[in-house]
CSV table of C-alpha atoms (C1' of nucleotides) in Angstrom, one decimal:
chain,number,residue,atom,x,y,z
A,1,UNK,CA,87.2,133.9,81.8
A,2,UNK,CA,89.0,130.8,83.4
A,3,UNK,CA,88.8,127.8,81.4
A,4,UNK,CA,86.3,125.1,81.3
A,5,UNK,CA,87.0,122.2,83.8
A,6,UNK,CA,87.5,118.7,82.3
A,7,UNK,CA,84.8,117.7,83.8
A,8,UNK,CA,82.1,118.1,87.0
A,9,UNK,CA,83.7,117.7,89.9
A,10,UNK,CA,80.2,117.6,91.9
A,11,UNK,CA,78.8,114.0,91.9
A,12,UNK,CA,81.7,112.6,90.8
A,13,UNK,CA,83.1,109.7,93.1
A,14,UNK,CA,87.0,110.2,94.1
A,15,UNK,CA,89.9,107.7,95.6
A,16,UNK,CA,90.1,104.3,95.5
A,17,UNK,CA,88.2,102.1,92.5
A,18,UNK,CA,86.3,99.3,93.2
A,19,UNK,CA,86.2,96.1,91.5
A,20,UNK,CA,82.8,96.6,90.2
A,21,UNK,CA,84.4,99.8,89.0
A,22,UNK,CA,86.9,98.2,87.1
A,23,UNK,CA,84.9,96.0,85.6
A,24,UNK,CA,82.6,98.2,84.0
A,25,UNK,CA,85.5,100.3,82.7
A,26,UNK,CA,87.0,97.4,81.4
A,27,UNK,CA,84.1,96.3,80.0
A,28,UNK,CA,83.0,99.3,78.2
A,29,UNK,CA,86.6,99.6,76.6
A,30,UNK,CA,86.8,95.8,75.7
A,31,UNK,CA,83.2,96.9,74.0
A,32,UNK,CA,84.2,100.0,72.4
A,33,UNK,CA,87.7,100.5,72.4
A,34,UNK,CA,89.0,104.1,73.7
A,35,UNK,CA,87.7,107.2,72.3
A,36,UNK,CA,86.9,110.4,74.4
A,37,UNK,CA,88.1,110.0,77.6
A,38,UNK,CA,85.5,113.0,78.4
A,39,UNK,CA,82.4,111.0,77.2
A,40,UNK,CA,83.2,107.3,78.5
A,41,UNK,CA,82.4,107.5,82.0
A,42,UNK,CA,78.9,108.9,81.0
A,43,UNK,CA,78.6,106.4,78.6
A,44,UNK,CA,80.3,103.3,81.0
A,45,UNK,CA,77.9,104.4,84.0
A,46,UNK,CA,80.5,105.5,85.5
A,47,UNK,CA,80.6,108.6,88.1
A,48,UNK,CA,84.4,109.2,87.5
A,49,UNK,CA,86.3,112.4,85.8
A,50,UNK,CA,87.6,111.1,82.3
A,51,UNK,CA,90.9,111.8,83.4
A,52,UNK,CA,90.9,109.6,86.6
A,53,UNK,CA,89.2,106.3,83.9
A,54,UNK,CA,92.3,107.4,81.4
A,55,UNK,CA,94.6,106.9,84.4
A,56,UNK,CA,93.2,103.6,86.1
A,57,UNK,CA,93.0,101.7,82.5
A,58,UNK,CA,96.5,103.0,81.2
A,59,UNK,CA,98.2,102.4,84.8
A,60,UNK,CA,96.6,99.5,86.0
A,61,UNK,CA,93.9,97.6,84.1
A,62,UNK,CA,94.9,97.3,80.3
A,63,UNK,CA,96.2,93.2,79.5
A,64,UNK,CA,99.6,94.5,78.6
A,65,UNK,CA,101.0,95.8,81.6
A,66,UNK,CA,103.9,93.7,83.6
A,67,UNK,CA,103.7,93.5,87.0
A,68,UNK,CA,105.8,92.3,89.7
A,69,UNK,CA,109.2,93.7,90.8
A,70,UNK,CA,111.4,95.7,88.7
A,71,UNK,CA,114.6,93.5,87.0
A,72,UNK,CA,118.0,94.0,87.6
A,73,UNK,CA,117.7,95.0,83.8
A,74,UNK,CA,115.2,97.0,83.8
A,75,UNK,CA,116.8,99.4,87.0
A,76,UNK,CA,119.8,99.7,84.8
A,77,UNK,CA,117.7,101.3,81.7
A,78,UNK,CA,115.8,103.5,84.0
A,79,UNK,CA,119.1,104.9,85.9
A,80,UNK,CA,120.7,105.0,82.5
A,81,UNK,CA,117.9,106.9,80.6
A,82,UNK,CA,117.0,109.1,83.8
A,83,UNK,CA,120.8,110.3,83.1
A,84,UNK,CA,120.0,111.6,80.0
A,85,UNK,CA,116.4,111.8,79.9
A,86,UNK,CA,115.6,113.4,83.5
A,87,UNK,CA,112.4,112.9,85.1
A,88,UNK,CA,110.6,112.3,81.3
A,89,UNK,CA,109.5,108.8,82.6
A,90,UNK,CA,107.1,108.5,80.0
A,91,UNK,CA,109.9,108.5,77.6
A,92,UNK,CA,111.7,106.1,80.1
A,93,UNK,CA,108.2,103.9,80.3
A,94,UNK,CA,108.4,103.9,76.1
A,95,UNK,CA,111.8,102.0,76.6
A,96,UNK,CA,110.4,99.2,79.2
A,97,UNK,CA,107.5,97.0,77.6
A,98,UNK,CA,104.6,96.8,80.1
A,99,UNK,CA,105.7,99.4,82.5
A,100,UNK,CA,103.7,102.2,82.7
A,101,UNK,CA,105.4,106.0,83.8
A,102,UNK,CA,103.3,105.8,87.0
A,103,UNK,CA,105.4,102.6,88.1
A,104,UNK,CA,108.3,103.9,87.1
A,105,UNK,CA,108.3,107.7,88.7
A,106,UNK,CA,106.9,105.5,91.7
A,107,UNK,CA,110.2,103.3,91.3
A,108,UNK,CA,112.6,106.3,91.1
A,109,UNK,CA,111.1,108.2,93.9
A,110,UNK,CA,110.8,105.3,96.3
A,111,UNK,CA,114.1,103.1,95.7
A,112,UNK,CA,116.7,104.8,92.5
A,113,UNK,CA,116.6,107.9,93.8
A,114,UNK,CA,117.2,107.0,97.4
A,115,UNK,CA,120.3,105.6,96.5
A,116,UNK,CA,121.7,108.9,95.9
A,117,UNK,CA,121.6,112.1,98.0
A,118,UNK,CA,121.0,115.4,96.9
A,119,UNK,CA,123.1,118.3,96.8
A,120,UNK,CA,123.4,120.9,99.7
A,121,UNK,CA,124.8,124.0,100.4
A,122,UNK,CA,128.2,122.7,102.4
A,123,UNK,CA,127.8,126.0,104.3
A,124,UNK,CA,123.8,126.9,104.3
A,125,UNK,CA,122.0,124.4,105.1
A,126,UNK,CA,122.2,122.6,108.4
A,127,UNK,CA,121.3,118.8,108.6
A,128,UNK,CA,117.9,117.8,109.5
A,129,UNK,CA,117.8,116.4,113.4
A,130,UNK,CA,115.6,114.1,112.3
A,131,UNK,CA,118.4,113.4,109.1
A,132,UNK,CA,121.0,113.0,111.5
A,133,UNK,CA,119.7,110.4,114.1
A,134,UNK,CA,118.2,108.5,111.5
A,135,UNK,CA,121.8,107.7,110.1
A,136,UNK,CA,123.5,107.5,112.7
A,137,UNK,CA,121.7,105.2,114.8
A,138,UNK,CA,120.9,102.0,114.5
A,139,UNK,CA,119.5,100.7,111.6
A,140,UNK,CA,115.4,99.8,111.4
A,141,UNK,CA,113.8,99.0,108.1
A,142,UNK,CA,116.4,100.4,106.1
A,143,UNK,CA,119.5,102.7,106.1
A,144,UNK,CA,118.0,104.0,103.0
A,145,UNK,CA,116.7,107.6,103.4
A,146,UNK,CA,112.9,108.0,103.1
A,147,UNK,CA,111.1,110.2,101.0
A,148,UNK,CA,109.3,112.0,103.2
A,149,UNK,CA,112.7,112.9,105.0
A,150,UNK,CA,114.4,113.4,101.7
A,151,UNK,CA,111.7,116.0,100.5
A,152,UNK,CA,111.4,117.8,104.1
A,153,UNK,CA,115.3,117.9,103.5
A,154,UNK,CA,115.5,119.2,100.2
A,155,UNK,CA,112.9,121.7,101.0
A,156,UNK,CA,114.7,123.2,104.1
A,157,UNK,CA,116.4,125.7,101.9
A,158,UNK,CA,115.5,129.0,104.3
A,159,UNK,CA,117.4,128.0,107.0
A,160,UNK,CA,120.6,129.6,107.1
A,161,UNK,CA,123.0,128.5,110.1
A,162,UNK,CA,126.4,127.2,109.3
A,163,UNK,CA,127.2,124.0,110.8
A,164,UNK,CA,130.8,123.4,111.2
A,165,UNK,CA,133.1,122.1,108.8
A,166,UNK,CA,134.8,119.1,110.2
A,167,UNK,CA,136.1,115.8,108.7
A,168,UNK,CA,136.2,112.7,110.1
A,169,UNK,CA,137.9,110.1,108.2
A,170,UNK,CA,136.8,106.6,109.2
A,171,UNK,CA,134.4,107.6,111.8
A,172,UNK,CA,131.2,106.7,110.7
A,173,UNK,CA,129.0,108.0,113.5
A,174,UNK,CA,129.9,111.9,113.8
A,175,UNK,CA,130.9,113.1,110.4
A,176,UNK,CA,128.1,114.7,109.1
A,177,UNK,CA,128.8,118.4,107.7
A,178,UNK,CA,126.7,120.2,105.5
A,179,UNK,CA,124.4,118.9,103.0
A,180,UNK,CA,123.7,120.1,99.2
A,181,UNK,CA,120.9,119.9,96.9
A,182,UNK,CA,121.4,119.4,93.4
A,183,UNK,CA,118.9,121.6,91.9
A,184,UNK,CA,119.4,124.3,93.1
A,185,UNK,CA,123.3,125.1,94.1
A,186,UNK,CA,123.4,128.1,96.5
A,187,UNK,CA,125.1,131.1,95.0
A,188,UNK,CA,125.9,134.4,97.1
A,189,UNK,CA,127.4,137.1,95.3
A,190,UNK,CA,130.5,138.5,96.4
A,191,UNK,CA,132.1,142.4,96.9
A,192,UNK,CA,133.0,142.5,93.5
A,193,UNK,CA,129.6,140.9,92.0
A,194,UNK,CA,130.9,137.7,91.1
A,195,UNK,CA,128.5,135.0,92.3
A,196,UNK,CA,130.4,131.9,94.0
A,197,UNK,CA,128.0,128.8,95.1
A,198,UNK,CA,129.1,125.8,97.2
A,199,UNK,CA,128.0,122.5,97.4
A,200,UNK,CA,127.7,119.2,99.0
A,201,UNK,CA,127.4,116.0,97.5
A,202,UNK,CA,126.1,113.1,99.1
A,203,UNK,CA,126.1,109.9,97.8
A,204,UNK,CA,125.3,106.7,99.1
A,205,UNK,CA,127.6,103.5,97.6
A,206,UNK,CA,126.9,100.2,97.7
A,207,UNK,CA,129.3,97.0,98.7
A,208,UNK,CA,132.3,96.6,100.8
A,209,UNK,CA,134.5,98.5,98.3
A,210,UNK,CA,133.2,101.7,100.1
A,211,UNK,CA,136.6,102.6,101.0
A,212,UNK,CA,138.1,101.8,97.9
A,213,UNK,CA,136.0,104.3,96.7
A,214,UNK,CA,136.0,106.9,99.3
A,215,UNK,CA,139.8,106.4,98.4
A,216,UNK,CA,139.6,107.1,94.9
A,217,UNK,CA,137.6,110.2,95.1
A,218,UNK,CA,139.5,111.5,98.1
A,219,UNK,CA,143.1,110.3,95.5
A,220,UNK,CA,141.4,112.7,92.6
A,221,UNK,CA,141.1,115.8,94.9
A,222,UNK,CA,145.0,115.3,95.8
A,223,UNK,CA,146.4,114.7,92.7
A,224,UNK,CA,148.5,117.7,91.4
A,225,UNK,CA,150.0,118.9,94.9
A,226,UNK,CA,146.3,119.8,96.8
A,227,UNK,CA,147.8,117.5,99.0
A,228,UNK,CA,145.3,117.0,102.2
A,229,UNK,CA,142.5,118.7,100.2
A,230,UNK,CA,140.5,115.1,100.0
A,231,UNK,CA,141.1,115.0,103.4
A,232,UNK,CA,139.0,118.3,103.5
A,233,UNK,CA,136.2,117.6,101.4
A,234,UNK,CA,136.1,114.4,101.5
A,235,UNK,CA,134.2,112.6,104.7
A,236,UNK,CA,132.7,109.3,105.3
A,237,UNK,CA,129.1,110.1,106.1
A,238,UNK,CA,128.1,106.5,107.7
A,239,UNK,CA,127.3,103.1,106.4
A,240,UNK,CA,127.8,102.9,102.8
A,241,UNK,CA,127.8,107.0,102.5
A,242,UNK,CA,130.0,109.9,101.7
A,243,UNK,CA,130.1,113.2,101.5
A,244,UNK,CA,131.9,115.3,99.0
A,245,UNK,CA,132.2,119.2,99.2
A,246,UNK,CA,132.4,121.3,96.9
A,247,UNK,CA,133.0,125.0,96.4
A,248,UNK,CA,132.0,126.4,93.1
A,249,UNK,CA,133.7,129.6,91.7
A,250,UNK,CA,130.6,130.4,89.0
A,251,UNK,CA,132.1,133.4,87.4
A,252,UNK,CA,132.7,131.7,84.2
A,253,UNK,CA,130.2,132.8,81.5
A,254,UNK,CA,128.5,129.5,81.4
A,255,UNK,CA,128.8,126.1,83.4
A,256,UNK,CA,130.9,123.6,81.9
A,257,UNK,CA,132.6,121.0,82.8
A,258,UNK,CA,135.7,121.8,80.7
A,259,UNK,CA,137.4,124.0,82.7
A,260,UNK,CA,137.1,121.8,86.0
A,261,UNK,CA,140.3,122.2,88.6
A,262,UNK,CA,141.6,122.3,91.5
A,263,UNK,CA,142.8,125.7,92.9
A,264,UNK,CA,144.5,125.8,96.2
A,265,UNK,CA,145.5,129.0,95.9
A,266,UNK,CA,142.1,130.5,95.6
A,267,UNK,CA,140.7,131.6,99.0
A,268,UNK,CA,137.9,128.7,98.5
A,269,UNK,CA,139.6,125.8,98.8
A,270,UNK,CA,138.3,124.0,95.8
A,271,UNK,CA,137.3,125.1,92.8
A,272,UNK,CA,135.1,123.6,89.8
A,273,UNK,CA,132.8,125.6,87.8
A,274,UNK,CA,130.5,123.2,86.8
A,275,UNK,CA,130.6,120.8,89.9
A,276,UNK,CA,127.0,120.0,89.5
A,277,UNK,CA,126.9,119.4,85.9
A,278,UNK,CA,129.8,117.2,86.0
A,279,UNK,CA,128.9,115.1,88.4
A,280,UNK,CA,125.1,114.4,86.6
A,281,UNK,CA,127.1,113.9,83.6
A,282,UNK,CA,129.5,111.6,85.5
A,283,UNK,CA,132.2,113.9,84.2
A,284,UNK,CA,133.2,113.3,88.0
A,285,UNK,CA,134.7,110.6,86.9
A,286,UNK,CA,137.0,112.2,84.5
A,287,UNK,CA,137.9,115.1,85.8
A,288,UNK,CA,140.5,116.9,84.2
A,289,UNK,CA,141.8,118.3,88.2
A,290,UNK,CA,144.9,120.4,87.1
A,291,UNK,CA,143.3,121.1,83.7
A,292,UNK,CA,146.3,119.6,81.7
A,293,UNK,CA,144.4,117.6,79.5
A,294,UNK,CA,145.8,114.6,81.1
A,295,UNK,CA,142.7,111.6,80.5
A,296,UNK,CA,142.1,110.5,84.3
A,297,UNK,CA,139.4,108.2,82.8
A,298,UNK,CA,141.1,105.0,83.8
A,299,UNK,CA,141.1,105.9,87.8
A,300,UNK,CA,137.4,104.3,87.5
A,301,UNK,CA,136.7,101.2,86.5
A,302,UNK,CA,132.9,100.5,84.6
A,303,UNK,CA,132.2,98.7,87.8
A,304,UNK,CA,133.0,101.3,90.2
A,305,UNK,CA,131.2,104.1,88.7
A,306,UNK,CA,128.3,101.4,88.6
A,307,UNK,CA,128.4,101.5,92.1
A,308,UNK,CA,127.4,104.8,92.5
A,309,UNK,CA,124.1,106.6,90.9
A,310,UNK,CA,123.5,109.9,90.4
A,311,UNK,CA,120.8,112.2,90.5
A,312,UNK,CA,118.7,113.7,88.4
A,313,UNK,CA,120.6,116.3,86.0
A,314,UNK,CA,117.7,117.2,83.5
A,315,UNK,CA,117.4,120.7,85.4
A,316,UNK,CA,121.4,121.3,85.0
A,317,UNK,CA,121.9,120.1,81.5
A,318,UNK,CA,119.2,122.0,80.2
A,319,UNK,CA,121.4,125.4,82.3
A,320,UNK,CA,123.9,124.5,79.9
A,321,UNK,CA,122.2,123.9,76.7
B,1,DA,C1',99.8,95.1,122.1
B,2,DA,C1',99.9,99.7,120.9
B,3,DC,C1',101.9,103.3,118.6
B,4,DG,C1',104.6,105.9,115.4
B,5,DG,C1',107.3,106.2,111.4
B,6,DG,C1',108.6,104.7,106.9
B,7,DC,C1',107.5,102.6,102.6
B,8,DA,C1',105.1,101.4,98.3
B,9,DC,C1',101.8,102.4,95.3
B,10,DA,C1',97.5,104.2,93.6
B,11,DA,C1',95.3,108.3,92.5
B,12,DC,C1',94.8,113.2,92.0
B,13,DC,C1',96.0,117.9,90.3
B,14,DG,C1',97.7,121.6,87.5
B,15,DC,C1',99.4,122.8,83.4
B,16,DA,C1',101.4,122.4,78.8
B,17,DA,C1',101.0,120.4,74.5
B,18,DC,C1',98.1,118.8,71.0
B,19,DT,C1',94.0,118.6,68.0
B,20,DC,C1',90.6,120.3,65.2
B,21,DA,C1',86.8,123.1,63.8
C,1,DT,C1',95.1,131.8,62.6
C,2,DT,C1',92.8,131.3,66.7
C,3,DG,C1',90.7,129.4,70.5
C,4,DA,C1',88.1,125.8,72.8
C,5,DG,C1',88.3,121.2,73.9
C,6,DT,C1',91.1,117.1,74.9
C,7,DT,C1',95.0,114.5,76.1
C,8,DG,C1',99.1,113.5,78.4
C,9,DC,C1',102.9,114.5,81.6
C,10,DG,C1',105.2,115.3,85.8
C,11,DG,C1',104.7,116.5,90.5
C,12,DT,C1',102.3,115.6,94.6
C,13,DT,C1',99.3,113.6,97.9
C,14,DG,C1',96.5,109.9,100.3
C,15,DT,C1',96.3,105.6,102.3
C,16,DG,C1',97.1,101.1,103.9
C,17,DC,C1',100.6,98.0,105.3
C,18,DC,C1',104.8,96.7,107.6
C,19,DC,C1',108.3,97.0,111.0
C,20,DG,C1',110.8,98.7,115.0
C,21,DT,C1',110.3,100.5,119.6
DNA sequence: AACGGGCACAACCGCAACTCA
DNA sequence: TTGAGTTGCGGTTGTGCCCGT
């Protein structure tokens, strides 16, 4: 026996509410505060589902919601809690007085997220057409990559043609590889059974330090004698973007970030176990490349790893819990 | 001016968690 | 303890507006 619905859906009016609407919801809870959601349109004359009155009055028409654009301030606790909290935005919500989680999933999907690229297979996935002329032609509304783009992207995870591996330092036009999605790394299992997964990181940074950065990451991936390896995996992806590739050697028990490194001697040319979870955890930062225990902390600045936001890593961290 | 694509945001949906008899 | 009813969360979709071509 399937379970009850939450309410009749025949009769019941759906889409947009009008202001006649509102008011009578309004008034009704103004009259008698909020009890069953179930009850109150029936009681407020309303022909709504409870659910869709629960979600108008919490998201839109209760007094102590804020409205207007989202503060510098407030942009910082929702990239900073979406670090550690994931896509909970109702425990990101409980942190912004007057923002409700509708705004803020809204606000992530829309602009934070944009700001960031997902992870790709480096040697999968090919790049969207559409992906490719939107960056590398000249600019409309926005450089920023759309959602609707970003989702047909992400979800392009059949195709299976490898595009070639090039790099092309300081060309921002034609220097689009591979792509990667964070959630779900590609792994292929080898001969011998171990699984391998590889990986592209796209980020997008913001100000004219670009290079500087670019610089830095592409420094870290030749420290310790991989000399011309950031050349490799490293590419300028257009204005204000970059790629980073990654090969992943997952044969370690678990994912962690501890053992990251750098192995040219390995037939893939770079190795990290855990490349996702580090970066989500900004462990990219710190990466211990030869695995000496040497502290590379101080190659970024606070500022510089301000510049760049990550994605979502709820679904990794929780891998390695 | 018309059209198409992208964006922002409101609203919907399915399901898990919670409550309570 | 159990199960039906209710609530809330997170993902997704619909729609109107804006801008570039």
């Amino acid at each position: 026996m399937g379970r009850k619905p939450c309410c009749e859906k025949t009769g019941l009016k759906k889409g947009k509410w009008t202001e006649e609407e509102d008011e009578k919801l309004i008034n009704y809870i103004k009259a008698n505060g909020i009890g069953s959601w179930r009850s109150l349109p029936k009681n407020a004359g309303l022909l709504r589902c409870g659910k869709s009155c629960r979600l108008r009055w919490m998201n839109y028409l209760r007094d102590d919601l804020k409205r207007g654009d989202f503060t510098r301030d407030e942009e910082e606790t929702i990239v900073g809690l979406h670090k550690t909290l994931g896509n909970r935005t109702t425990m990101i919500a409980s942190h912004l007085p007057g923002r409700t989680d509708n705004e803020i999933k809204n606000y992530w999907n829309s602009q934070l997220c944009r700001k960031i690229y997902n992870f790709r297979s480096i040697s999968e996935y090919p790049l969207p057409k559409d992906m490719i002329k939107m960056i590398n032609t000249t600019k409309k509304r926005s450089s920023r990559v759309g959602r609707a783009v970003a989702k047909k992207y992400n979800n392009s995870t059949n195709s299976h043609s490898t595009p070639p591996r090039t790099t092309n330092l300081n060309n921002t036009s034609t220097s689009i590889v591979a792509e990667g999605k964070a959630s779900d790394p590609l792994e292929s299992t080898s001969l011998d059974g171990s699984l391998s997964s590889s990986s592209s990181l796209f980020m997008e940074v913001e100000g004219k330090e670009f290079e500087d950065i670019f610089m830095h990451f592409k420094n870290i991936l030749e420290i310790d004698g991989v000399e011309n390896e950031g050349e490799n995996i490293m590419s300028n992806y257009g204005d204000n973007e970059m790629i980073m590739h990654i090969e992943s050697d997952t044969t370690s028990e678990k994912w962690d970030c501890g053992d990251c490194r750098i192995n040219s001697e390995n037939e893939s040319t770079n190795v990290c176990s855990s490349p996702i979870v580090s970066y989500f955890n900004d462990e990219a930062f710190h990466w211990d490349i030869d695995g000496d225990g040497e502290d590379l902390t101080n190659l970024w600045t606070q500022e510089e790893e301000d510049m760049i936001v990550w994605p979502s890593q709820s679904n990794e961290t929780s891998k390695v819990a």
